[in-house]
CSV table of C-alpha atoms and ligand atoms in Angstrom, one decimal:
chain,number,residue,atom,x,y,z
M,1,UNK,CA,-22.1,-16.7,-9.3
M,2,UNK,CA,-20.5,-13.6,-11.5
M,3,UNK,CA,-21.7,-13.3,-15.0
M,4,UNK,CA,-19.3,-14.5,-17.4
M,5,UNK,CA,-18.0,-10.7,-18.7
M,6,UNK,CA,-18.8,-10.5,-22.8
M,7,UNK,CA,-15.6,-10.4,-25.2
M,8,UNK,CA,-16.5,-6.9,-26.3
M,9,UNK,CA,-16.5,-5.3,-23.2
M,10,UNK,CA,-13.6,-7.2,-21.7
M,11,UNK,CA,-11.7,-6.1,-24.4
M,12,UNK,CA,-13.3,-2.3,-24.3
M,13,UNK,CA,-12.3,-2.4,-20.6
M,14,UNK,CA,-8.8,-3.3,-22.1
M,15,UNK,CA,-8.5,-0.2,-24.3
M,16,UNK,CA,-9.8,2.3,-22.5
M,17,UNK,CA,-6.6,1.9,-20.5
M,18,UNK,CA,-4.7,2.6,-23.8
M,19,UNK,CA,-4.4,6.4,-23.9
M,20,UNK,CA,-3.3,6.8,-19.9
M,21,UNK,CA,-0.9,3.8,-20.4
M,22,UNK,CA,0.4,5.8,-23.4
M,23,UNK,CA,0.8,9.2,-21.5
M,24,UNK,CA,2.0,7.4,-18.5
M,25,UNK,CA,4.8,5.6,-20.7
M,26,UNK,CA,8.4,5.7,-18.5
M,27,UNK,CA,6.7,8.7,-16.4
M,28,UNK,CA,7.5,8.5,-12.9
M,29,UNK,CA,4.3,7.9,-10.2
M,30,UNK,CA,4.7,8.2,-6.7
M,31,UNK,CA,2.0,6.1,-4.7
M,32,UNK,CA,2.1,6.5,-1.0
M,33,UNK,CA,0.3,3.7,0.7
M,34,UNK,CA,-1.4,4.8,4.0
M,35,UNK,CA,-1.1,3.0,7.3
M,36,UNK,CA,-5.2,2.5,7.4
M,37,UNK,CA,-5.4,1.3,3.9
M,38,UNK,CA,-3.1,-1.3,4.7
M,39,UNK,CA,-4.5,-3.4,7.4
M,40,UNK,CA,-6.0,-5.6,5.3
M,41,UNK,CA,-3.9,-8.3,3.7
M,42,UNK,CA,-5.8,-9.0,0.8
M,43,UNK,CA,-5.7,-5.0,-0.1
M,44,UNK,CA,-1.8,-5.5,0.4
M,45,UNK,CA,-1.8,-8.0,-2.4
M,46,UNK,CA,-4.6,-6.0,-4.5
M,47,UNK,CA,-2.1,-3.1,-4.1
M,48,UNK,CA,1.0,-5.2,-5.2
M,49,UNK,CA,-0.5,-6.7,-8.5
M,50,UNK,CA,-1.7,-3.0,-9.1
M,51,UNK,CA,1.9,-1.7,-9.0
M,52,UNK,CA,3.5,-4.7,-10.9
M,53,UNK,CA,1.0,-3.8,-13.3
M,54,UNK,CA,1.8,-0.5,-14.0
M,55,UNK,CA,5.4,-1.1,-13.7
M,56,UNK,CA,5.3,-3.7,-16.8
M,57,UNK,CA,3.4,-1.5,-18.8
M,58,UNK,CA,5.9,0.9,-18.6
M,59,UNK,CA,5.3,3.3,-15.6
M,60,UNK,CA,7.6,4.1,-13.3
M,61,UNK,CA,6.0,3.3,-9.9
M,62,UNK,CA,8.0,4.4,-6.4
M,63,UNK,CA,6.3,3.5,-3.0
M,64,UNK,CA,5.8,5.4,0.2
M,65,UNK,CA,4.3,4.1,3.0
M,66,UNK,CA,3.1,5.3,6.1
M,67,UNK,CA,2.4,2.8,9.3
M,68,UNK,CA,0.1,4.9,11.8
M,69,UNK,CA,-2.6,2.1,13.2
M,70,UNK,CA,0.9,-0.1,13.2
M,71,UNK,CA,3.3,1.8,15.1
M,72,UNK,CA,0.1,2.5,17.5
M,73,UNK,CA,-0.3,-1.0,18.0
M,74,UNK,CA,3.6,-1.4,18.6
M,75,UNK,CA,3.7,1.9,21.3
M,76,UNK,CA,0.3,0.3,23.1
M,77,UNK,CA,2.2,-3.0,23.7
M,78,UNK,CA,5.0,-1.4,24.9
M,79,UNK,CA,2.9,0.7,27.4
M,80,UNK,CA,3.8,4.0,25.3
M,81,UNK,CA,1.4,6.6,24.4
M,82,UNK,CA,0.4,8.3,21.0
M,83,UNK,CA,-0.1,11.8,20.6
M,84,UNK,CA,-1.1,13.8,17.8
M,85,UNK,CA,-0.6,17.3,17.2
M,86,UNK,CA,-2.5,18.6,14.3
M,87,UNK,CA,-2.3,15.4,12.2
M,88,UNK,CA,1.7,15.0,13.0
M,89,UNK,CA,2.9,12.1,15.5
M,90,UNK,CA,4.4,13.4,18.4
M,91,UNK,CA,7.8,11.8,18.5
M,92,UNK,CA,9.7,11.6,21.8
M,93,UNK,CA,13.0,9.0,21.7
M,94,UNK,CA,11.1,5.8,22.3
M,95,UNK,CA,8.7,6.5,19.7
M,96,UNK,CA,11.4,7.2,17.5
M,97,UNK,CA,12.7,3.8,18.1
M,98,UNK,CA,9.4,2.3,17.3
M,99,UNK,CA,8.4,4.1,14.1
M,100,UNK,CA,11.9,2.8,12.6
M,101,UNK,CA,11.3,-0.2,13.9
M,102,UNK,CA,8.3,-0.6,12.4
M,103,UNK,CA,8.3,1.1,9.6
M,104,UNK,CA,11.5,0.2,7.9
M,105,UNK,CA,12.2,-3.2,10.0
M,106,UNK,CA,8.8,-4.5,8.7
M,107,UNK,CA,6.2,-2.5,6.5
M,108,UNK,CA,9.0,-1.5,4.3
M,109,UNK,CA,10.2,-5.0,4.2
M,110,UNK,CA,6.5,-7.1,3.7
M,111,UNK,CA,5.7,-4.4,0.9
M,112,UNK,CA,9.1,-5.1,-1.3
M,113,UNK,CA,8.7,-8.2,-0.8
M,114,UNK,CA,5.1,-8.5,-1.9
M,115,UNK,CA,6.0,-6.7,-5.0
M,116,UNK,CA,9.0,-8.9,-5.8
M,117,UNK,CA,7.0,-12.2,-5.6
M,118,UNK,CA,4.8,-10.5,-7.7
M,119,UNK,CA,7.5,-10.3,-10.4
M,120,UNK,CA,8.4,-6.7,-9.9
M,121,UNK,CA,11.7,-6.5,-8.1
M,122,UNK,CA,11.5,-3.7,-5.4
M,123,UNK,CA,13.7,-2.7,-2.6
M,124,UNK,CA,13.2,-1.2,1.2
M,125,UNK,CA,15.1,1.8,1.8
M,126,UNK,CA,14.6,4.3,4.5
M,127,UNK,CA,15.8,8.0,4.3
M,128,UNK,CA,18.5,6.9,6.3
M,129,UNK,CA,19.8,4.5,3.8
M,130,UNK,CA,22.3,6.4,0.9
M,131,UNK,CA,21.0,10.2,2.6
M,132,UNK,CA,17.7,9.4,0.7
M,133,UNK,CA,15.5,11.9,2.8
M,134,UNK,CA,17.9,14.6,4.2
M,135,UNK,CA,15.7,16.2,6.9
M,136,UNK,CA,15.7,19.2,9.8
M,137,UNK,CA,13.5,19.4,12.6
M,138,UNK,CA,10.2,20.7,11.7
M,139,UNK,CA,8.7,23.6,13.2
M,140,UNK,CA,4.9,24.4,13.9
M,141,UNK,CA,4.5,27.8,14.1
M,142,UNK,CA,1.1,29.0,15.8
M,143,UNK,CA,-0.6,32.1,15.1
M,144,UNK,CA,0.6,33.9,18.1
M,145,UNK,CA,4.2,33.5,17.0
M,146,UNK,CA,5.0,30.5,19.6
M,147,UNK,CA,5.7,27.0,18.6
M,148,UNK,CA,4.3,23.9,19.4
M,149,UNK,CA,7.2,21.0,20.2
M,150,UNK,CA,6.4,18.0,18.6
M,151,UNK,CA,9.4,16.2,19.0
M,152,UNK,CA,12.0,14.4,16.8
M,153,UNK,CA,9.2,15.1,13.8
M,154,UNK,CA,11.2,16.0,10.3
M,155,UNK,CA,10.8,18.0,7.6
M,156,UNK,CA,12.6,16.7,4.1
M,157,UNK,CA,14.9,19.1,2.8
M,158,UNK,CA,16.5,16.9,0.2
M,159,UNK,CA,16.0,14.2,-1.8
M,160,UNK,CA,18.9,12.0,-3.1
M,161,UNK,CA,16.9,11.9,-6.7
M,162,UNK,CA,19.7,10.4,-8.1
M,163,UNK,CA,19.9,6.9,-6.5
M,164,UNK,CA,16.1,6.8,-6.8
M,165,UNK,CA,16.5,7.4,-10.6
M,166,UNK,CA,19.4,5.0,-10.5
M,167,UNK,CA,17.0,2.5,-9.2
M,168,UNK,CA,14.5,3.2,-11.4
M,169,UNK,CA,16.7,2.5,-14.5
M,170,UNK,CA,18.0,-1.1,-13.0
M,171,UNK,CA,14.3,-2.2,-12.9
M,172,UNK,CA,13.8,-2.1,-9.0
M,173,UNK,CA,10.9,-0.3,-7.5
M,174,UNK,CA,11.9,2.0,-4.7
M,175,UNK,CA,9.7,1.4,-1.7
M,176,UNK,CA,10.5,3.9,0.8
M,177,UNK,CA,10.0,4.8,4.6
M,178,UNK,CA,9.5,7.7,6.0
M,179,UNK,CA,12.4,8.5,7.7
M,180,UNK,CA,14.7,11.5,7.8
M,181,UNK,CA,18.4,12.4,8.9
M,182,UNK,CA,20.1,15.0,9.4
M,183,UNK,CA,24.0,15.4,8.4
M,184,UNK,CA,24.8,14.9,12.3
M,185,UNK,CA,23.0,11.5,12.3
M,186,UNK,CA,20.1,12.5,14.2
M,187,UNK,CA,17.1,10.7,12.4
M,188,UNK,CA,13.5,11.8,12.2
M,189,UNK,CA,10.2,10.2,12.3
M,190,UNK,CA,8.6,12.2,8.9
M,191,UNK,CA,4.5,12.4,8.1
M,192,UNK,CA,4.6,9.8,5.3
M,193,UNK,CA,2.9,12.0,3.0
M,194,UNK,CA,4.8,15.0,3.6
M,195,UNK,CA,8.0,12.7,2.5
M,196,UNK,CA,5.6,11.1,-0.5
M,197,UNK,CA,5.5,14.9,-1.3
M,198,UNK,CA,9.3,15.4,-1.4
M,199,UNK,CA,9.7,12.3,-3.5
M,200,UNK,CA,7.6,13.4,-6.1
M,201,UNK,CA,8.6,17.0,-6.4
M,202,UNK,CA,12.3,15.3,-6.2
M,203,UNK,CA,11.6,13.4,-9.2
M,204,UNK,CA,9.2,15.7,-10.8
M,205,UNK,CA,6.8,12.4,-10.8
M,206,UNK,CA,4.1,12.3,-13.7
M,207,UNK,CA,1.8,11.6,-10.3
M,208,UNK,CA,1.4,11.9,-6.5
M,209,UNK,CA,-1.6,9.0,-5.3
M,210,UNK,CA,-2.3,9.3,-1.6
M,211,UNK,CA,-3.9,6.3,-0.8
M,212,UNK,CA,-6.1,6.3,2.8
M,213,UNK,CA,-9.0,5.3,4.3
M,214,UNK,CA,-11.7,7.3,3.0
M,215,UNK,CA,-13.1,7.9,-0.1
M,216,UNK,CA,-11.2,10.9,-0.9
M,217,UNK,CA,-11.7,14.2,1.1
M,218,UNK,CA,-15.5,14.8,2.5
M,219,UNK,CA,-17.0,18.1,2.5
M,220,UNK,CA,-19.1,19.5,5.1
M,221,UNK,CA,-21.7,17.5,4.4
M,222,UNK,CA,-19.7,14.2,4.2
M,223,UNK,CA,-19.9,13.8,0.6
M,224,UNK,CA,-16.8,13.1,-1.5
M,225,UNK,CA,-15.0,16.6,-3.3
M,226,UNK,CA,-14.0,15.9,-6.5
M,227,UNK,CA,-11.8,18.6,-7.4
M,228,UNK,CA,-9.8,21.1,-4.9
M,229,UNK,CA,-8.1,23.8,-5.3
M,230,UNK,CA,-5.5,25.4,-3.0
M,231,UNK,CA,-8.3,28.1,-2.3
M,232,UNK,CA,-11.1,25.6,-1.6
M,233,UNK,CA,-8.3,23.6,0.7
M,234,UNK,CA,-7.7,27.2,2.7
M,235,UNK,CA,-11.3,27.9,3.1
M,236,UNK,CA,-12.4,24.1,4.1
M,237,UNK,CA,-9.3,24.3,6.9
M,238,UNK,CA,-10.4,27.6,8.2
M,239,UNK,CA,-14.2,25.8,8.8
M,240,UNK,CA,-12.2,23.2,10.5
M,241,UNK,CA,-13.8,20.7,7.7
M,242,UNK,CA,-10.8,19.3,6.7
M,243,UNK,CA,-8.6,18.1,10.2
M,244,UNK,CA,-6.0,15.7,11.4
M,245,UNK,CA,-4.5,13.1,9.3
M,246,UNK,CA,-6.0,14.9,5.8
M,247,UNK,CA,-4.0,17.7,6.4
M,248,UNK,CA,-0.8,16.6,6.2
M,249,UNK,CA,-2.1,15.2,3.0
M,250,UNK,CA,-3.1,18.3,1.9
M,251,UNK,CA,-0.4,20.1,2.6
M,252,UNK,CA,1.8,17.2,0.7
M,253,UNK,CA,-0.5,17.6,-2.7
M,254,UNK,CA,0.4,21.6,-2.8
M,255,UNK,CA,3.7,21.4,-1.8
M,256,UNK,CA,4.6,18.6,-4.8
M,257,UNK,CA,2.9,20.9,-7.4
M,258,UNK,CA,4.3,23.6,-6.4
M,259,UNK,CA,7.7,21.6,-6.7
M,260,UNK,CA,6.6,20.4,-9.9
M,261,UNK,CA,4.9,17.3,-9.7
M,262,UNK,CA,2.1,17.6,-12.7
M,263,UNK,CA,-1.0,15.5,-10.8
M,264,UNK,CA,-2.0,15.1,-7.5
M,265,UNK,CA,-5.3,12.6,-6.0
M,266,UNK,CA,-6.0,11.3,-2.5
M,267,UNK,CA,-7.9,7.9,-3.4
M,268,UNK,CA,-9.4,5.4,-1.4
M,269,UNK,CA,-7.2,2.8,-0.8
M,270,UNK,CA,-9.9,0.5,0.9
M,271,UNK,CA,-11.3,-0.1,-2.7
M,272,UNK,CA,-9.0,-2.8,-4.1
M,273,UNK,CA,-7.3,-1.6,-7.4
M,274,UNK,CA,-8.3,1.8,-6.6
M,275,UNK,CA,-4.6,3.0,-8.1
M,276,UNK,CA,-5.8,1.6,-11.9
M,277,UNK,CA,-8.4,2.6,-11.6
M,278,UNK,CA,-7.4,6.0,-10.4
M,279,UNK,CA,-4.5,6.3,-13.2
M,280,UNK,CA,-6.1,4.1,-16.1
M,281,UNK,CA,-9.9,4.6,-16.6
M,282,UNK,CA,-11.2,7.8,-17.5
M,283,UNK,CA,-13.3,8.3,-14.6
M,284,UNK,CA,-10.3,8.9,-12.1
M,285,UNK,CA,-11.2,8.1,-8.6
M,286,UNK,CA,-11.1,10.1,-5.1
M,287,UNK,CA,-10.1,13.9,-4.7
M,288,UNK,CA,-7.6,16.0,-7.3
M,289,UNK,CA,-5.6,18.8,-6.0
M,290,UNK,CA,-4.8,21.4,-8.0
M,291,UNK,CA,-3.5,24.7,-7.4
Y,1,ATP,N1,-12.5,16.5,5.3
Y,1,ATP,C1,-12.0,15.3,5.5
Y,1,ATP,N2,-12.2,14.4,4.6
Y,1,ATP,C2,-11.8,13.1,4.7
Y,1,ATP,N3,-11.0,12.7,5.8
Y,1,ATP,C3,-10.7,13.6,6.8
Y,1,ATP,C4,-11.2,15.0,6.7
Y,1,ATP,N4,-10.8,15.6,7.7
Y,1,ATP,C5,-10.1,14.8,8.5
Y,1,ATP,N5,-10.0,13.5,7.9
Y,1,ATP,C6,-9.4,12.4,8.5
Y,1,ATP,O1,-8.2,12.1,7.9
Y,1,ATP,C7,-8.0,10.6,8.0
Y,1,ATP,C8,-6.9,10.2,7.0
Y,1,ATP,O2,-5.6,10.5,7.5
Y,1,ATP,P1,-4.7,9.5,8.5
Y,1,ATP,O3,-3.4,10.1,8.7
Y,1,ATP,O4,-5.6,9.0,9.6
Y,1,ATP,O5,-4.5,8.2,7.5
Y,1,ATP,P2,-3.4,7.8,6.5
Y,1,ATP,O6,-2.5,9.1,6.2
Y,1,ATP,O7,-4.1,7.2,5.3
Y,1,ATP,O8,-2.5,6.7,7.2
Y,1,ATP,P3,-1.0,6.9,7.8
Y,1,ATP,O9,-1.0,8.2,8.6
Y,1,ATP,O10,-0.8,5.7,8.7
Y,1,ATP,O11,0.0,7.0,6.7
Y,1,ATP,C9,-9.3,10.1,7.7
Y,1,ATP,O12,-9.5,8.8,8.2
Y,1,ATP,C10,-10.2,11.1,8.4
Y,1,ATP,O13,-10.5,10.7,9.8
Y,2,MG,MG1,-1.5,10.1,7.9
């Protein structure tokens, strides 16, 4: 059985929260909850309380969520293949089909509603929905000047900021999916973190938390780097240390602060209540980006 905590230090724990509550106070955080980090259901819940937290003591959370092990799952039933091109989905039309699918038919969906049984109201929205995440095809130039296809992958170029913020001010906590369109209609399967990104430079969030399923990103010698800087992040890429799904995340850190998002962490979103403790203790948790 767990020892009964003492009074003092329950109520230490308590105030130690006090000065990042404080700065936090009606800032906007953007959390983007990975695909890996989110296969277990008791996590989900963790997750849920942890953003209903921060949302009554005045934060303003706003959810991204990515779906990776769960559109797999979806394609391998369906006899459809995955492919990955330097962390980035390949996306022909069927996978298209089953990334919205799944995504905003039923992540989207199970995470609003998690948070609004939790007492924090919280609505699923794709970029689809209102123009939210206004997107173009996105390129991948290679070093010898061709390009790689990847398919119907996107690349935000816009942010409808205003009927996030509108949202924001009625109490409901955005939880989006990463999904793109274009002004033709076309839509876009987008790297979750890449549209986290444009969210939080689009709403010059406070804070961009990239939950996954590690403890943060691993140096050469697997152990966990506390601080990187855009420099560090060129250098570990070019030693091919950091690869596949943590560069997209990467990318997604630099790209918000150079929008100006003030704070960006990757965290490990396997430890339940890693986002308190990675925005309300003064030890922090996981990797900060910083350029
Ligand atoms: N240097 C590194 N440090 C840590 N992880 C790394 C590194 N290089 C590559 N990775 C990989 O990046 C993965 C995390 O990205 P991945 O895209 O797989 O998950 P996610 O983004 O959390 O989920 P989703 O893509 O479903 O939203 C890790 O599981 C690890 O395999
Ligand atoms: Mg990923």
């Amino acid at each position: 059985m767990n020892e009964p905590i003492p009074d003092q230090l329950r109520a230490a724990i308590l105030m130690e929260a006090l000065p990042y509550i404080r700065s936090y106070q009606g800032a906007k955080v953007v959390i983007k909850y990975g695909g890996h980090a989110m296969v277990d259901p008791a996590l989900q819940e963790a997750l849920a309380l942890d953003v209903a937290l921060l949302r009554f003591v005045g934060v303003n959370p706003v959810v991204v969520h990515g779906g990776g092990p769960q559109i797999n799952a979806l394609l391998t039933k369906l006899g459809l293949e995955s492919h990955f091109v330097e962390g980035l989905r390949y996306t022909d039309e069927p996978t298209l089909d089953v990334a919205r699918m799944v995504l905003g038919g039923r992540i989207a969906k199970d995470i609003a509603s998690r948070l609004s049984l939790a007492g924090a109201p919280a609505l699923a929205l794709t970029g689809q929905d209102g123009l939210l995440i206004e997107a173009t095809r996105k390129k991948l130039p290679q070093p010898q000047g061709v390009e790689l296809d990847i398919g119907l992958v996107g690349e935000p170029t816009k942010v409808n900021a205003p009927l996030l913020t509108h949202l924001i001010e009625g109490g409901i906590i955005p939880v989006i999916s990463p999904i793109g369109v274009d002004l033709n209609g076309q839509s876009y399967n987008i790297n979750a973190d890449a549209a986290a990104a444009a969210v939080a430079e689009a709403l010059q969030a406070a804070r961009l938390i990239l939950l996954t399923d590690v403890p943060g990103v691993l140096g050469k010698d697997g152990q966990l780097i506390n601080r990187l800087t855009a420099a560090d992040i060129s250098a570990l890429h070019a030693e091919k240390v950091i690869a596949g799904g943590m560069l997209p995340k990467l990318t997604a850190c630099l790209n918000s602060l150079k929008g100006g998002c003030r704070g960006a962490a990757i965290i490990d979103g396997r430890v339940p209540h890693a986002v308190l403790l990675e925005l309300l203790t003064e030890r922090g948790y996981g990797t900060e980006v910083v350029l």
